[in-house]
Amino acid sequence: MTITDSAVIPGKAQSPASDTTETRTTFCRVCHASCPVEIDVRNNKAIAVRGVPGDPLFGGYTCIKGRQIPDQMNSAGRLRAPL
């Protein structure tokens, strides 16, 4: 999953050559619940998604759909152009 500054709150642009992992806070867009999530980003790609532990409404919960976003976005079999 490519992360852009407009999709992440807060966060800063990361150098493409960087091998460091940065944690960014945003919300999941898979369904209408918009769960708050923390995303670990390396080389501008999501590598892990988890809930925000201190969130008063969700208490760190995320569903399986949200947690699987990195696997879906980074899959070698993912379609990247219209058929």
mmCIF file of C-alpha atoms in Angstrom:
data_model
loop_
_atom_site.group_PDB
_atom_site.id
_atom_site.type_symbol
_atom_site.label_atom_id
_atom_site.label_comp_id
_atom_site.label_asym_id
_atom_site.label_seq_id
_atom_site.Cartn_x
_atom_site.Cartn_y
_atom_site.Cartn_z
ATOM 1 C CA MET A 1 0.000 0.000 0.000
ATOM 2 C CA THR A 2 1.505 3.290 -0.994
ATOM 3 C CA ILE A 3 0.991 5.934 1.644
ATOM 4 C CA THR A 4 0.652 9.578 0.694
ATOM 5 C CA ASP A 5 0.674 12.585 2.990
ATOM 6 C CA SER A 6 -2.994 13.259 2.212
ATOM 7 C CA ALA A 7 -3.937 9.749 3.392
ATOM 8 C CA VAL A 8 -2.078 9.829 6.700
ATOM 9 C CA ILE A 9 -2.697 12.010 9.728
ATOM 10 C CA PRO A 10 -0.169 13.048 11.046
ATOM 11 C CA GLY A 11 2.903 11.994 9.159
ATOM 12 C CA LYS A 12 5.737 13.181 7.097
ATOM 13 C CA ALA A 13 6.979 12.076 3.719
ATOM 14 C CA GLN A 14 9.525 9.306 3.918
ATOM 15 C CA SER A 15 12.536 9.033 1.665
ATOM 16 C CA PRO A 16 12.162 6.128 -0.799
ATOM 17 C CA ALA A 17 15.722 5.009 -0.064
ATOM 18 C CA SER A 18 15.099 4.745 3.683
ATOM 19 C CA ASP A 19 14.973 1.317 5.331
ATOM 20 C CA THR A 20 13.642 2.653 8.634
ATOM 21 C CA THR A 21 10.159 1.824 9.811
ATOM 22 C CA GLU A 22 7.865 4.689 10.712
ATOM 23 C CA THR A 23 4.538 4.368 12.538
ATOM 24 C CA ARG A 24 1.737 6.602 11.300
ATOM 25 C CA THR A 25 -1.734 7.092 12.721
ATOM 26 C CA THR A 26 -4.759 7.272 10.423
ATOM 27 C CA PHE A 27 -8.091 5.503 10.018
ATOM 28 C CA CYS A 28 -9.181 2.421 8.105
ATOM 29 C CA ARG A 29 -11.238 3.060 4.979
ATOM 30 C CA VAL A 30 -12.455 -0.500 4.348
ATOM 31 C CA CYS A 31 -15.923 0.040 5.858
ATOM 32 C CA HIS A 32 -18.097 2.753 7.375
ATOM 33 C CA ALA A 33 -16.741 2.278 10.929
ATOM 34 C CA SER A 34 -13.488 4.156 10.106
ATOM 35 C CA CYS A 35 -11.522 2.488 12.887
ATOM 36 C CA PRO A 36 -8.417 4.375 14.024
ATOM 37 C CA VAL A 37 -5.279 2.457 13.078
ATOM 38 C CA GLU A 38 -1.522 2.653 13.365
ATOM 39 C CA ILE A 39 0.357 1.719 10.206
ATOM 40 C CA ASP A 40 4.001 0.688 10.118
ATOM 41 C CA VAL A 41 5.488 2.089 6.908
ATOM 42 C CA ARG A 42 8.805 1.149 5.306
ATOM 43 C CA ASN A 43 9.946 2.532 1.942
ATOM 44 C CA ASN A 44 6.547 4.210 1.603
ATOM 45 C CA LYS A 45 4.681 0.873 1.796
ATOM 46 C CA ALA A 46 2.437 -0.367 4.587
ATOM 47 C CA ILE A 47 3.933 -3.412 6.297
ATOM 48 C CA ALA A 48 1.638 -3.745 9.345
ATOM 49 C CA VAL A 49 -1.713 -2.405 10.547
ATOM 50 C CA ARG A 50 -3.029 -2.484 14.117
ATOM 51 C CA GLY A 51 -5.612 -0.656 16.190
ATOM 52 C CA VAL A 52 -4.823 2.385 18.310
ATOM 53 C CA PRO A 53 -4.655 0.983 21.868
ATOM 54 C CA GLY A 54 -5.710 4.177 23.658
ATOM 55 C CA ASP A 55 -8.735 4.916 21.494
ATOM 56 C CA PRO A 56 -11.761 5.454 23.783
ATOM 57 C CA LEU A 57 -14.330 4.078 21.300
ATOM 58 C CA PHE A 58 -12.598 1.084 19.691
ATOM 59 C CA GLY A 59 -10.007 0.329 22.395
ATOM 60 C CA GLY A 60 -7.449 -0.951 19.894
ATOM 61 C CA TYR A 61 -9.852 -3.226 18.024
ATOM 62 C CA THR A 62 -9.661 -3.661 14.257
ATOM 63 C CA CYS A 63 -11.355 -6.283 12.124
ATOM 64 C CA ILE A 64 -9.500 -8.780 9.970
ATOM 65 C CA LYS A 65 -10.258 -6.762 6.804
ATOM 66 C CA GLY A 66 -8.320 -3.766 8.108
ATOM 67 C CA ARG A 67 -5.419 -5.814 9.449
ATOM 68 C CA GLN A 68 -4.981 -7.571 6.086
ATOM 69 C CA ILE A 69 -4.573 -4.349 4.051
ATOM 70 C CA PRO A 70 -0.757 -4.684 3.746
ATOM 71 C CA ASP A 71 -1.084 -8.256 2.422
ATOM 72 C CA GLN A 72 -3.679 -7.174 -0.132
ATOM 73 C CA MET A 73 -1.825 -4.082 -1.280
ATOM 74 C CA ASN A 74 1.600 -5.745 -1.511
ATOM 75 C CA SER A 75 0.430 -8.993 -3.130
ATOM 76 C CA ALA A 76 2.304 -9.996 -6.285
ATOM 77 C CA GLY A 77 -1.012 -11.128 -7.788
ATOM 78 C CA ARG A 78 -2.758 -7.796 -7.241
ATOM 79 C CA LEU A 79 -4.240 -6.223 -10.364
ATOM 80 C CA ARG A 80 -2.600 -2.843 -10.965
ATOM 81 C CA ALA A 81 -4.329 -1.915 -14.227
ATOM 82 C CA PRO A 82 -7.793 -2.384 -15.720
ATOM 83 C CA LEU A 83 -8.399 -5.687 -17.476
#
